[in-house]
């Protein structure tokens, strides 16, 4: 195996994070407590810029132990259950759709746009025309941090809702922080939005996530369901004068809370989110300048609020003698850490067996993007020299194997 010269990702960890974690370890309180509350407060402030001037309701943020946990909480609060369905994209990590199945709901898949990774609103409407009565939520995914057409998606949810049946919009914003748009920050535009703080994300708590909503009723339900369906948080039980054992279970909840030892990382990371973005953007600009000169590479889509979580380099197969897989393997052999985002869900056995018509032939745009995309290194601490090595390697492979 080749020596890794440029890793796919490296978290930007400083002494501030180290000190914050040590403070938690020495405090005697390791689980969800004051650091998680502080992280929620900081995150709400970070995704609320411009809200007051625009007259938008306040953002409520709930720290959870993963984006997946947050998606389950959001879907459950929005009424996703047996007999209902969600609409999402096949071009996402499998958990987006699996969360609906955990709640015994069905999933309708809408293909992505032709030259993009974003769910196609026209395909969403095709599904709504047939199944609006059972669709409980639309779940757009902001792939790589490039924002879906939220204005159109929100309009569709409103158009096909009725007084008796509201269709919710739950944003999978795992890749989208910080992502300001004219409608608000991505993840705060729909009825709920869920972020990820996995180690490779734009900020990290190692594992973790955040659910955001402006709807107080949804927030109350998710707060209860986040911790066993209990009517009091653990922090409240052990820090308030009221006896810790005095609580009620009002729903069959989950164990989805984020512990303080991880929230401490988040408190530090969220303070530097804008800096991280500027550092990533500097690398993106270097890539774009170099790759725009190569006729076998297509630049990633870019739009308002793009957080540039990933750089999705697209090869043009007609210009090359090798496939995407062969191109990727040669990059690895040269010492570059790369990945592919994402394997469309219809390639997986469980989903093919569940929905026999869920095939690549029926989702040609997602299949094409998958077969032509390589995620290349992009992270805040990446040096110009490392970026240049990536550029030189891509250029050399392409020039060697061009048609």
mmCIF file of C-alpha atoms in Angstrom:
data_model
loop_
_atom_site.group_PDB
_atom_site.id
_atom_site.type_symbol
_atom_site.label_atom_id
_atom_site.label_comp_id
_atom_site.label_asym_id
_atom_site.label_seq_id
_atom_site.Cartn_x
_atom_site.Cartn_y
_atom_site.Cartn_z
ATOM 1 C CA UNK A 1 0.000 0.000 0.000
ATOM 2 C CA UNK A 2 1.343 3.410 -0.968
ATOM 3 C CA UNK A 3 2.465 5.848 1.673
ATOM 4 C CA UNK A 4 -0.206 8.499 2.279
ATOM 5 C CA UNK A 5 1.327 11.803 1.198
ATOM 6 C CA UNK A 6 -1.899 13.824 1.402
ATOM 7 C CA UNK A 7 -4.654 12.441 3.665
ATOM 8 C CA UNK A 8 -8.267 12.706 2.574
ATOM 9 C CA UNK A 9 -9.051 14.692 5.713
ATOM 10 C CA UNK A 10 -7.417 15.807 8.945
ATOM 11 C CA UNK A 11 -9.382 17.466 11.731
ATOM 12 C CA UNK A 12 -8.161 20.914 12.778
ATOM 13 C CA UNK A 13 -7.468 20.297 16.472
ATOM 14 C CA UNK A 14 -5.556 22.801 18.598
ATOM 15 C CA UNK A 15 -4.599 23.276 22.233
ATOM 16 C CA UNK A 16 -7.965 24.962 22.766
ATOM 17 C CA UNK A 17 -9.767 21.678 22.057
ATOM 18 C CA UNK A 18 -7.324 19.755 24.212
ATOM 19 C CA UNK A 19 -7.807 22.130 27.132
ATOM 20 C CA UNK A 20 -11.590 22.082 26.771
ATOM 21 C CA UNK A 21 -11.717 18.280 26.878
ATOM 22 C CA UNK A 22 -9.410 18.219 29.894
ATOM 23 C CA UNK A 23 -11.673 20.734 31.649
ATOM 24 C CA UNK A 24 -14.584 18.343 31.181
ATOM 25 C CA UNK A 25 -12.592 15.321 32.358
ATOM 26 C CA UNK A 26 -11.492 17.177 35.478
ATOM 27 C CA UNK A 27 -14.948 18.585 36.197
ATOM 28 C CA UNK A 28 -16.399 15.268 37.298
ATOM 29 C CA UNK A 29 -19.345 15.647 34.850
ATOM 30 C CA UNK A 30 -18.724 13.863 31.546
ATOM 31 C CA UNK A 31 -22.186 13.335 30.089
ATOM 32 C CA UNK A 32 -24.661 15.901 28.734
ATOM 33 C CA UNK A 33 -24.459 19.068 30.802
ATOM 34 C CA UNK A 34 -23.257 22.654 30.670
ATOM 35 C CA UNK A 35 -20.919 22.176 27.692
ATOM 36 C CA UNK A 36 -23.686 20.654 25.579
ATOM 37 C CA UNK A 37 -25.963 23.543 26.538
ATOM 38 C CA UNK A 38 -23.239 26.036 25.626
ATOM 39 C CA UNK A 39 -22.629 24.293 22.314
ATOM 40 C CA UNK A 40 -26.344 24.480 21.484
ATOM 41 C CA UNK A 41 -26.379 28.182 22.323
ATOM 42 C CA UNK A 42 -23.302 28.909 20.197
ATOM 43 C CA UNK A 43 -24.603 26.894 17.270
ATOM 44 C CA UNK A 44 -27.976 28.647 17.313
ATOM 45 C CA UNK A 45 -26.168 31.992 17.210
ATOM 46 C CA UNK A 46 -23.974 30.836 14.325
ATOM 47 C CA UNK A 47 -26.914 29.799 12.112
ATOM 48 C CA UNK A 48 -29.131 32.763 13.067
ATOM 49 C CA UNK A 49 -27.147 35.610 11.529
ATOM 50 C CA UNK A 50 -29.553 37.862 9.670
ATOM 51 C CA UNK A 51 -32.642 36.227 11.138
ATOM 52 C CA UNK A 52 -33.728 39.141 13.296
ATOM 53 C CA UNK A 53 -33.553 41.605 10.425
ATOM 54 C CA UNK A 54 -35.496 39.178 8.217
ATOM 55 C CA UNK A 55 -38.146 38.637 10.884
ATOM 56 C CA UNK A 56 -37.512 34.920 11.170
ATOM 57 C CA UNK A 57 -38.376 32.995 14.350
ATOM 58 C CA UNK A 58 -35.445 32.009 16.615
ATOM 59 C CA UNK A 59 -33.517 28.824 15.892
ATOM 60 C CA UNK A 60 -33.644 26.143 18.581
ATOM 61 C CA UNK A 61 -30.667 23.756 18.512
ATOM 62 C CA UNK A 62 -30.519 20.313 20.139
ATOM 63 C CA UNK A 63 -27.183 18.503 20.396
ATOM 64 C CA UNK A 64 -27.299 14.786 19.551
ATOM 65 C CA UNK A 65 -24.808 11.966 19.257
ATOM 66 C CA UNK A 66 -24.998 11.734 15.439
ATOM 67 C CA UNK A 67 -26.703 13.135 12.383
ATOM 68 C CA UNK A 68 -28.510 9.803 12.107
ATOM 69 C CA UNK A 69 -29.950 10.200 15.601
ATOM 70 C CA UNK A 70 -31.013 13.724 14.759
ATOM 71 C CA UNK A 71 -32.736 12.601 11.563
ATOM 72 C CA UNK A 72 -34.724 9.977 13.462
ATOM 73 C CA UNK A 73 -35.756 12.574 16.051
ATOM 74 C CA UNK A 74 -36.793 15.068 13.376
ATOM 75 C CA UNK A 75 -38.715 12.513 11.335
ATOM 76 C CA UNK A 76 -40.501 11.129 14.402
ATOM 77 C CA UNK A 77 -41.472 14.605 15.565
ATOM 78 C CA UNK A 78 -42.848 15.379 12.094
ATOM 79 C CA UNK A 79 -45.048 12.286 12.154
ATOM 80 C CA UNK A 80 -43.050 9.906 9.973
ATOM 81 C CA UNK A 81 -44.301 6.419 10.870
ATOM 82 C CA UNK A 82 -45.817 3.228 9.481
ATOM 83 C CA UNK A 83 -48.233 4.033 6.677
ATOM 84 C CA UNK A 84 -46.386 7.246 5.812
ATOM 85 C CA UNK A 85 -43.443 7.953 3.508
ATOM 86 C CA UNK A 86 -40.621 10.387 2.913
ATOM 87 C CA UNK A 87 -39.128 11.623 -0.345
ATOM 88 C CA UNK A 88 -35.359 11.831 -0.566
ATOM 89 C CA UNK A 89 -32.510 11.328 -3.017
ATOM 90 C CA UNK A 90 -30.714 8.063 -3.858
ATOM 91 C CA UNK A 91 -27.483 10.098 -3.973
ATOM 92 C CA UNK A 92 -26.722 10.268 -0.263
ATOM 93 C CA UNK A 93 -25.253 8.229 2.549
ATOM 94 C CA UNK A 94 -27.630 5.386 3.332
ATOM 95 C CA UNK A 95 -28.615 6.677 6.781
ATOM 96 C CA UNK A 96 -30.790 9.427 5.271
ATOM 97 C CA UNK A 97 -33.229 6.834 3.978
ATOM 98 C CA UNK A 98 -32.601 4.247 6.699
ATOM 99 C CA UNK A 99 -33.907 6.649 9.344
ATOM 100 C CA UNK A 100 -37.357 6.474 7.746
ATOM 101 C CA UNK A 101 -37.212 2.700 7.764
ATOM 102 C CA UNK A 102 -36.315 2.723 11.485
ATOM 103 C CA UNK A 103 -39.705 4.413 11.931
ATOM 104 C CA UNK A 104 -41.390 1.799 9.694
ATOM 105 C CA UNK A 105 -42.088 4.363 6.978
ATOM 106 C CA UNK A 106 -41.556 3.940 3.243
ATOM 107 C CA UNK A 107 -39.188 5.916 1.046
ATOM 108 C CA UNK A 108 -39.749 7.418 -2.395
ATOM 109 C CA UNK A 109 -36.577 8.386 -4.253
ATOM 110 C CA UNK A 110 -36.268 11.353 -6.608
ATOM 111 C CA UNK A 111 -33.300 11.497 -8.979
ATOM 112 C CA UNK A 112 -30.765 14.307 -8.764
ATOM 113 C CA UNK A 113 -30.574 17.145 -11.266
ATOM 114 C CA UNK A 114 -28.792 16.401 -14.540
ATOM 115 C CA UNK A 115 -25.573 18.327 -13.923
ATOM 116 C CA UNK A 116 -25.741 18.507 -10.155
ATOM 117 C CA UNK A 117 -25.837 16.372 -7.023
ATOM 118 C CA UNK A 118 -28.975 18.027 -5.629
ATOM 119 C CA UNK A 119 -32.393 16.380 -5.564
ATOM 120 C CA UNK A 120 -34.478 17.431 -8.565
ATOM 121 C CA UNK A 121 -37.626 19.383 -7.532
ATOM 122 C CA UNK A 122 -39.386 18.280 -10.726
ATOM 123 C CA UNK A 123 -38.903 14.643 -9.718
ATOM 124 C CA UNK A 124 -40.182 15.468 -6.228
ATOM 125 C CA UNK A 125 -43.347 16.900 -7.756
ATOM 126 C CA UNK A 126 -43.852 13.814 -9.920
ATOM 127 C CA UNK A 127 -43.974 11.754 -6.730
ATOM 128 C CA UNK A 128 -46.197 14.220 -4.903
ATOM 129 C CA UNK A 129 -48.739 14.172 -7.723
ATOM 130 C CA UNK A 130 -49.233 10.451 -7.076
ATOM 131 C CA UNK A 131 -48.544 10.065 -3.371
ATOM 132 C CA UNK A 132 -49.034 13.388 -1.571
ATOM 133 C CA UNK A 133 -51.585 11.763 0.749
ATOM 134 C CA UNK A 134 -48.957 9.534 2.365
ATOM 135 C CA UNK A 135 -45.813 11.682 1.999
ATOM 136 C CA UNK A 136 -45.069 13.048 5.456
ATOM 137 C CA UNK A 137 -41.746 14.732 4.704
ATOM 138 C CA UNK A 138 -39.430 15.800 1.909
ATOM 139 C CA UNK A 139 -35.781 15.278 2.862
ATOM 140 C CA UNK A 140 -33.387 17.237 0.615
ATOM 141 C CA UNK A 141 -29.668 16.532 1.087
ATOM 142 C CA UNK A 142 -27.136 19.335 0.585
ATOM 143 C CA UNK A 143 -24.410 17.196 -0.976
ATOM 144 C CA UNK A 144 -20.853 18.453 -0.343
ATOM 145 C CA UNK A 145 -22.330 21.645 1.113
ATOM 146 C CA UNK A 146 -23.904 22.848 -2.141
ATOM 147 C CA UNK A 147 -27.465 23.853 -1.287
ATOM 148 C CA UNK A 148 -30.542 22.300 -2.916
ATOM 149 C CA UNK A 149 -33.240 24.459 -4.481
ATOM 150 C CA UNK A 150 -34.917 25.104 -1.133
ATOM 151 C CA UNK A 151 -37.207 27.829 -2.418
ATOM 152 C CA UNK A 152 -38.851 25.422 -4.866
ATOM 153 C CA UNK A 153 -38.882 22.544 -2.383
ATOM 154 C CA UNK A 154 -40.606 24.664 0.257
ATOM 155 C CA UNK A 155 -43.141 25.777 -2.340
ATOM 156 C CA UNK A 156 -43.868 22.146 -3.258
ATOM 157 C CA UNK A 157 -44.378 21.150 0.369
ATOM 158 C CA UNK A 158 -46.840 23.994 0.795
ATOM 159 C CA UNK A 159 -48.597 23.321 -2.527
ATOM 160 C CA UNK A 160 -49.309 19.673 -1.751
ATOM 161 C CA UNK A 161 -50.114 20.090 1.942
ATOM 162 C CA UNK A 162 -53.748 20.292 3.030
ATOM 163 C CA UNK A 163 -55.392 21.549 6.231
ATOM 164 C CA UNK A 164 -55.595 17.914 7.331
ATOM 165 C CA UNK A 165 -52.155 16.819 6.172
ATOM 166 C CA UNK A 166 -48.987 18.925 6.389
ATOM 167 C CA UNK A 167 -45.968 17.836 4.378
ATOM 168 C CA UNK A 168 -42.815 18.725 6.319
ATOM 169 C CA UNK A 169 -39.364 19.584 4.974
ATOM 170 C CA UNK A 170 -36.438 18.074 6.896
ATOM 171 C CA UNK A 171 -33.030 19.153 5.594
ATOM 172 C CA UNK A 172 -30.167 16.688 5.768
ATOM 173 C CA UNK A 173 -27.562 19.388 6.363
ATOM 174 C CA UNK A 174 -24.760 17.007 7.351
ATOM 175 C CA UNK A 175 -22.432 18.793 4.905
ATOM 176 C CA UNK A 176 -23.781 22.308 5.296
ATOM 177 C CA UNK A 177 -22.180 24.483 7.889
ATOM 178 C CA UNK A 178 -21.718 27.373 7.602
ATOM 179 C CA UNK A 179 -24.092 27.911 4.679
ATOM 180 C CA UNK A 180 -25.858 31.305 4.602
ATOM 181 C CA UNK A 181 -28.552 31.874 1.953
ATOM 182 C CA UNK A 182 -31.239 34.493 1.377
ATOM 183 C CA UNK A 183 -33.751 32.133 3.029
ATOM 184 C CA UNK A 184 -31.562 31.673 6.106
ATOM 185 C CA UNK A 185 -28.762 29.252 6.874
ATOM 186 C CA UNK A 186 -29.090 25.816 5.297
ATOM 187 C CA UNK A 187 -30.504 23.526 7.957
ATOM 188 C CA UNK A 188 -32.812 26.259 9.278
ATOM 189 C CA UNK A 189 -34.932 26.819 6.150
ATOM 190 C CA UNK A 190 -37.204 23.790 6.402
ATOM 191 C CA UNK A 191 -39.274 22.645 9.363
ATOM 192 C CA UNK A 192 -36.155 20.978 10.775
ATOM 193 C CA UNK A 193 -32.546 20.510 9.735
ATOM 194 C CA UNK A 194 -29.880 18.108 10.937
ATOM 195 C CA UNK A 195 -26.121 18.677 10.935
ATOM 196 C CA UNK A 196 -23.242 16.240 11.360
ATOM 197 C CA UNK A 197 -20.064 16.709 13.378
ATOM 198 C CA UNK A 198 -18.429 13.446 12.357
ATOM 199 C CA UNK A 199 -14.653 13.658 12.246
ATOM 200 C CA UNK A 200 -14.490 14.559 8.532
ATOM 201 C CA UNK A 201 -17.137 17.300 8.640
ATOM 202 C CA UNK A 202 -16.660 21.074 8.516
ATOM 203 C CA UNK A 203 -16.515 21.148 12.320
ATOM 204 C CA UNK A 204 -16.179 18.060 14.486
ATOM 205 C CA UNK A 205 -17.031 16.621 17.872
ATOM 206 C CA UNK A 206 -15.532 13.275 16.722
ATOM 207 C CA UNK A 207 -19.080 11.877 16.628
ATOM 208 C CA UNK A 208 -22.151 14.050 16.997
ATOM 209 C CA UNK A 209 -24.796 16.192 15.378
ATOM 210 C CA UNK A 210 -27.273 19.017 15.879
ATOM 211 C CA UNK A 211 -30.981 19.275 15.139
ATOM 212 C CA UNK A 212 -32.278 22.765 14.406
ATOM 213 C CA UNK A 213 -35.857 23.963 14.175
ATOM 214 C CA UNK A 214 -37.844 27.166 14.526
ATOM 215 C CA UNK A 215 -40.949 25.213 15.550
ATOM 216 C CA UNK A 216 -41.304 25.091 19.345
ATOM 217 C CA UNK A 217 -43.660 22.096 19.242
ATOM 218 C CA UNK A 218 -41.145 20.065 17.226
ATOM 219 C CA UNK A 219 -38.361 21.155 19.588
ATOM 220 C CA UNK A 220 -40.330 20.033 22.653
ATOM 221 C CA UNK A 221 -41.026 16.629 21.136
ATOM 222 C CA UNK A 222 -37.415 16.102 20.075
ATOM 223 C CA UNK A 223 -36.124 17.194 23.488
ATOM 224 C CA UNK A 224 -38.259 14.573 25.200
ATOM 225 C CA UNK A 225 -37.493 11.815 22.682
ATOM 226 C CA UNK A 226 -33.759 12.544 22.732
ATOM 227 C CA UNK A 227 -33.460 11.160 26.284
ATOM 228 C CA UNK A 228 -35.678 8.122 26.917
ATOM 229 C CA UNK A 229 -38.940 10.073 26.675
ATOM 230 C CA UNK A 230 -38.120 11.634 30.042
ATOM 231 C CA UNK A 231 -39.722 14.912 31.091
ATOM 232 C CA UNK A 232 -36.467 16.165 32.684
ATOM 233 C CA UNK A 233 -32.911 16.273 31.398
ATOM 234 C CA UNK A 234 -30.132 14.542 33.321
ATOM 235 C CA UNK A 235 -28.423 17.902 33.905
ATOM 236 C CA UNK A 236 -31.597 19.290 35.444
ATOM 237 C CA UNK A 237 -32.143 16.209 37.582
ATOM 238 C CA UNK A 238 -28.726 16.473 39.200
ATOM 239 C CA UNK A 239 -28.283 20.250 39.425
ATOM 240 C CA UNK A 240 -31.722 21.520 40.458
ATOM 241 C CA UNK A 241 -33.106 21.435 44.045
ATOM 242 C CA UNK A 242 -35.795 18.991 42.945
ATOM 243 C CA UNK A 243 -34.957 15.342 43.710
ATOM 244 C CA UNK A 244 -33.123 13.632 40.855
ATOM 245 C CA UNK A 245 -35.392 10.582 40.930
ATOM 246 C CA UNK A 246 -38.551 12.611 40.427
ATOM 247 C CA UNK A 247 -39.316 12.312 36.734
ATOM 248 C CA UNK A 248 -41.905 10.903 34.371
ATOM 249 C CA UNK A 249 -41.595 8.934 31.129
ATOM 250 C CA UNK A 250 -44.100 10.376 28.692
ATOM 251 C CA UNK A 251 -43.027 8.597 25.462
ATOM 252 C CA UNK A 252 -40.865 5.616 24.388
ATOM 253 C CA UNK A 253 -37.814 7.740 23.647
ATOM 254 C CA UNK A 254 -34.244 7.116 22.533
ATOM 255 C CA UNK A 255 -30.710 7.608 23.898
ATOM 256 C CA UNK A 256 -29.456 10.258 21.483
ATOM 257 C CA UNK A 257 -27.819 12.900 23.727
ATOM 258 C CA UNK A 258 -24.344 14.375 23.128
ATOM 259 C CA UNK A 259 -21.979 14.077 26.124
ATOM 260 C CA UNK A 260 -20.028 17.073 27.389
ATOM 261 C CA UNK A 261 -16.671 15.509 26.621
ATOM 262 C CA UNK A 262 -17.595 15.745 22.924
ATOM 263 C CA UNK A 263 -19.583 18.974 23.171
ATOM 264 C CA UNK A 264 -16.440 20.653 24.500
ATOM 265 C CA UNK A 265 -14.822 20.032 21.120
ATOM 266 C CA UNK A 266 -17.837 21.543 19.410
ATOM 267 C CA UNK A 267 -17.705 24.709 21.521
ATOM 268 C CA UNK A 268 -14.176 25.334 20.268
ATOM 269 C CA UNK A 269 -14.788 24.288 16.691
ATOM 270 C CA UNK A 270 -17.899 26.398 16.118
ATOM 271 C CA UNK A 271 -15.916 29.496 17.087
ATOM 272 C CA UNK A 272 -13.534 28.809 14.187
ATOM 273 C CA UNK A 273 -16.089 27.639 11.607
ATOM 274 C CA UNK A 274 -15.730 30.769 9.465
ATOM 275 C CA UNK A 275 -11.936 30.470 9.549
ATOM 276 C CA UNK A 276 -12.169 26.819 8.521
ATOM 277 C CA UNK A 277 -14.411 27.826 5.624
ATOM 278 C CA UNK A 278 -11.951 30.456 4.401
ATOM 279 C CA UNK A 279 -9.117 27.931 4.583
ATOM 280 C CA UNK A 280 -11.102 25.360 2.581
ATOM 281 C CA UNK A 281 -12.156 27.998 0.068
ATOM 282 C CA UNK A 282 -8.512 28.911 -0.529
ATOM 283 C CA UNK A 283 -7.791 25.297 -1.536
ATOM 284 C CA UNK A 284 -10.970 25.160 -3.643
ATOM 285 C CA UNK A 285 -9.885 28.235 -5.592
ATOM 286 C CA UNK A 286 -6.491 26.659 -6.220
ATOM 287 C CA UNK A 287 -8.150 23.468 -7.469
ATOM 288 C CA UNK A 288 -10.649 25.338 -9.650
ATOM 289 C CA UNK A 289 -7.969 27.434 -11.282
ATOM 290 C CA UNK A 290 -5.895 24.374 -12.175
ATOM 291 C CA UNK A 291 -8.690 21.983 -13.151
ATOM 292 C CA UNK A 292 -10.517 24.526 -15.322
ATOM 293 C CA UNK A 293 -7.590 24.190 -17.737
ATOM 294 C CA UNK A 294 -8.007 20.404 -18.071
ATOM 295 C CA UNK A 295 -10.481 19.149 -20.653
ATOM 296 C CA UNK A 296 -10.959 15.818 -18.860
ATOM 297 C CA UNK A 297 -12.161 17.394 -15.585
ATOM 298 C CA UNK A 298 -15.485 19.101 -14.823
ATOM 299 C CA UNK A 299 -15.560 21.474 -11.855
ATOM 300 C CA UNK A 300 -18.000 20.787 -8.998
ATOM 301 C CA UNK A 301 -21.324 22.648 -8.959
ATOM 302 C CA UNK A 302 -21.265 25.806 -6.866
ATOM 303 C CA UNK A 303 -24.123 27.953 -5.616
ATOM 304 C CA UNK A 304 -25.249 30.356 -2.908
ATOM 305 C CA UNK A 305 -24.192 29.288 0.568
ATOM 306 C CA UNK A 306 -21.894 26.454 -0.551
ATOM 307 C CA UNK A 307 -19.892 25.406 2.517
ATOM 308 C CA UNK A 308 -17.374 23.439 0.409
ATOM 309 C CA UNK A 309 -17.350 20.489 2.761
ATOM 310 C CA UNK A 310 -16.144 18.267 -0.083
ATOM 311 C CA UNK A 311 -14.500 18.836 -3.432
ATOM 312 C CA UNK A 312 -16.282 16.516 -5.870
ATOM 313 C CA UNK A 313 -13.942 16.263 -8.837
ATOM 314 C CA UNK A 314 -15.737 14.967 -11.906
ATOM 315 C CA UNK A 315 -13.914 13.220 -14.725
ATOM 316 C CA UNK A 316 -15.225 13.342 -18.309
ATOM 317 C CA UNK A 317 -15.158 9.669 -19.411
ATOM 318 C CA UNK A 318 -15.231 10.502 -23.126
ATOM 319 C CA UNK A 319 -11.840 12.188 -22.752
ATOM 320 C CA UNK A 320 -10.107 9.294 -20.968
ATOM 321 C CA UNK A 321 -9.044 5.723 -21.630
ATOM 322 C CA UNK A 322 -9.616 4.715 -17.999
ATOM 323 C CA UNK A 323 -12.682 4.538 -15.783
ATOM 324 C CA UNK A 324 -13.405 6.483 -12.621
ATOM 325 C CA UNK A 325 -12.371 3.481 -10.514
ATOM 326 C CA UNK A 326 -9.069 3.153 -12.371
ATOM 327 C CA UNK A 327 -8.418 6.895 -12.087
ATOM 328 C CA UNK A 328 -9.133 6.757 -8.342
ATOM 329 C CA UNK A 329 -6.852 3.753 -7.849
ATOM 330 C CA UNK A 330 -3.985 5.541 -9.564
ATOM 331 C CA UNK A 331 -4.495 8.529 -7.267
ATOM 332 C CA UNK A 332 -4.264 6.195 -4.269
ATOM 333 C CA UNK A 333 -1.137 4.565 -5.680
ATOM 334 C CA UNK A 334 0.379 8.064 -5.837
ATOM 335 C CA UNK A 335 -0.242 8.548 -2.115
ATOM 336 C CA UNK A 336 -3.444 10.587 -2.157
ATOM 337 C CA UNK A 337 -6.300 9.918 0.244
ATOM 338 C CA UNK A 338 -9.502 9.927 -1.795
ATOM 339 C CA UNK A 339 -13.095 8.780 -1.471
ATOM 340 C CA UNK A 340 -16.342 8.572 -3.438
ATOM 341 C CA UNK A 341 -19.458 10.445 -2.303
ATOM 342 C CA UNK A 342 -21.756 8.624 -2.673
ATOM 343 C CA UNK A 343 -22.588 5.109 -3.763
ATOM 344 C CA UNK A 344 -26.253 5.598 -4.713
ATOM 345 C CA UNK A 345 -28.565 3.684 -2.410
ATOM 346 C CA UNK A 346 -29.957 1.552 -5.239
ATOM 347 C CA UNK A 347 -26.626 -0.300 -5.383
ATOM 348 C CA UNK A 348 -27.225 -1.846 -1.946
ATOM 349 C CA UNK A 349 -28.808 -5.270 -1.464
ATOM 350 C CA UNK A 350 -31.320 -4.306 1.229
ATOM 351 C CA UNK A 351 -32.819 -1.511 -0.849
ATOM 352 C CA UNK A 352 -32.914 -3.500 -4.101
ATOM 353 C CA UNK A 353 -34.752 -6.295 -2.333
ATOM 354 C CA UNK A 354 -37.154 -3.869 -0.631
ATOM 355 C CA UNK A 355 -38.024 -1.947 -3.807
ATOM 356 C CA UNK A 356 -37.564 -4.064 -6.983
ATOM 357 C CA UNK A 357 -37.954 -1.024 -9.282
ATOM 358 C CA UNK A 358 -35.240 0.872 -7.421
ATOM 359 C CA UNK A 359 -32.514 0.444 -10.047
ATOM 360 C CA UNK A 360 -29.800 2.492 -11.705
ATOM 361 C CA UNK A 361 -31.790 2.566 -14.941
ATOM 362 C CA UNK A 362 -34.531 4.565 -13.241
ATOM 363 C CA UNK A 363 -32.118 7.112 -11.753
ATOM 364 C CA UNK A 364 -29.723 7.887 -14.616
ATOM 365 C CA UNK A 365 -28.416 11.197 -13.254
ATOM 366 C CA UNK A 366 -27.446 9.731 -9.891
ATOM 367 C CA UNK A 367 -25.763 6.795 -11.616
ATOM 368 C CA UNK A 368 -23.828 9.067 -13.977
ATOM 369 C CA UNK A 369 -22.606 11.303 -11.146
ATOM 370 C CA UNK A 370 -21.510 8.251 -9.180
ATOM 371 C CA UNK A 371 -19.533 6.810 -12.081
ATOM 372 C CA UNK A 372 -17.656 10.045 -12.758
ATOM 373 C CA UNK A 373 -16.969 11.524 -9.303
ATOM 374 C CA UNK A 374 -13.952 11.348 -6.996
ATOM 375 C CA UNK A 375 -13.764 13.235 -3.697
ATOM 376 C CA UNK A 376 -10.262 14.626 -3.326
ATOM 377 C CA UNK A 377 -8.441 15.972 -0.233
ATOM 378 C CA UNK A 378 -9.875 19.172 1.248
ATOM 379 C CA UNK A 379 -9.428 20.297 4.850
ATOM 380 C CA UNK A 380 -8.510 23.517 6.704
ATOM 381 C CA UNK A 381 -4.898 22.712 7.543
ATOM 382 C CA UNK A 382 -4.047 21.544 4.032
ATOM 383 C CA UNK A 383 -0.909 23.266 2.736
ATOM 384 C CA UNK A 384 -0.380 24.813 -0.690
ATOM 385 C CA UNK A 385 2.253 22.156 -1.298
ATOM 386 C CA UNK A 386 -0.212 19.353 -0.575
ATOM 387 C CA UNK A 387 -2.820 20.953 -2.823
ATOM 388 C CA UNK A 388 -0.258 21.274 -5.604
ATOM 389 C CA UNK A 389 0.652 17.590 -5.242
ATOM 390 C CA UNK A 390 -3.011 16.701 -5.722
ATOM 391 C CA UNK A 391 -3.231 18.955 -8.786
ATOM 392 C CA UNK A 392 -0.022 17.563 -10.299
ATOM 393 C CA UNK A 393 -1.119 13.981 -9.707
ATOM 394 C CA UNK A 394 -4.547 14.506 -11.285
ATOM 395 C CA UNK A 395 -2.969 16.302 -14.231
ATOM 396 C CA UNK A 396 -0.355 13.612 -14.815
ATOM 397 C CA UNK A 397 -2.863 10.758 -14.667
ATOM 398 C CA UNK A 398 -5.222 12.527 -17.027
ATOM 399 C CA UNK A 399 -2.524 13.463 -19.518
ATOM 400 C CA UNK A 400 -1.157 9.912 -19.459
ATOM 401 C CA UNK A 401 -4.522 8.291 -20.123
ATOM 402 C CA UNK A 402 -6.274 10.863 -22.309
ATOM 403 C CA UNK A 403 -7.918 9.616 -25.484
#
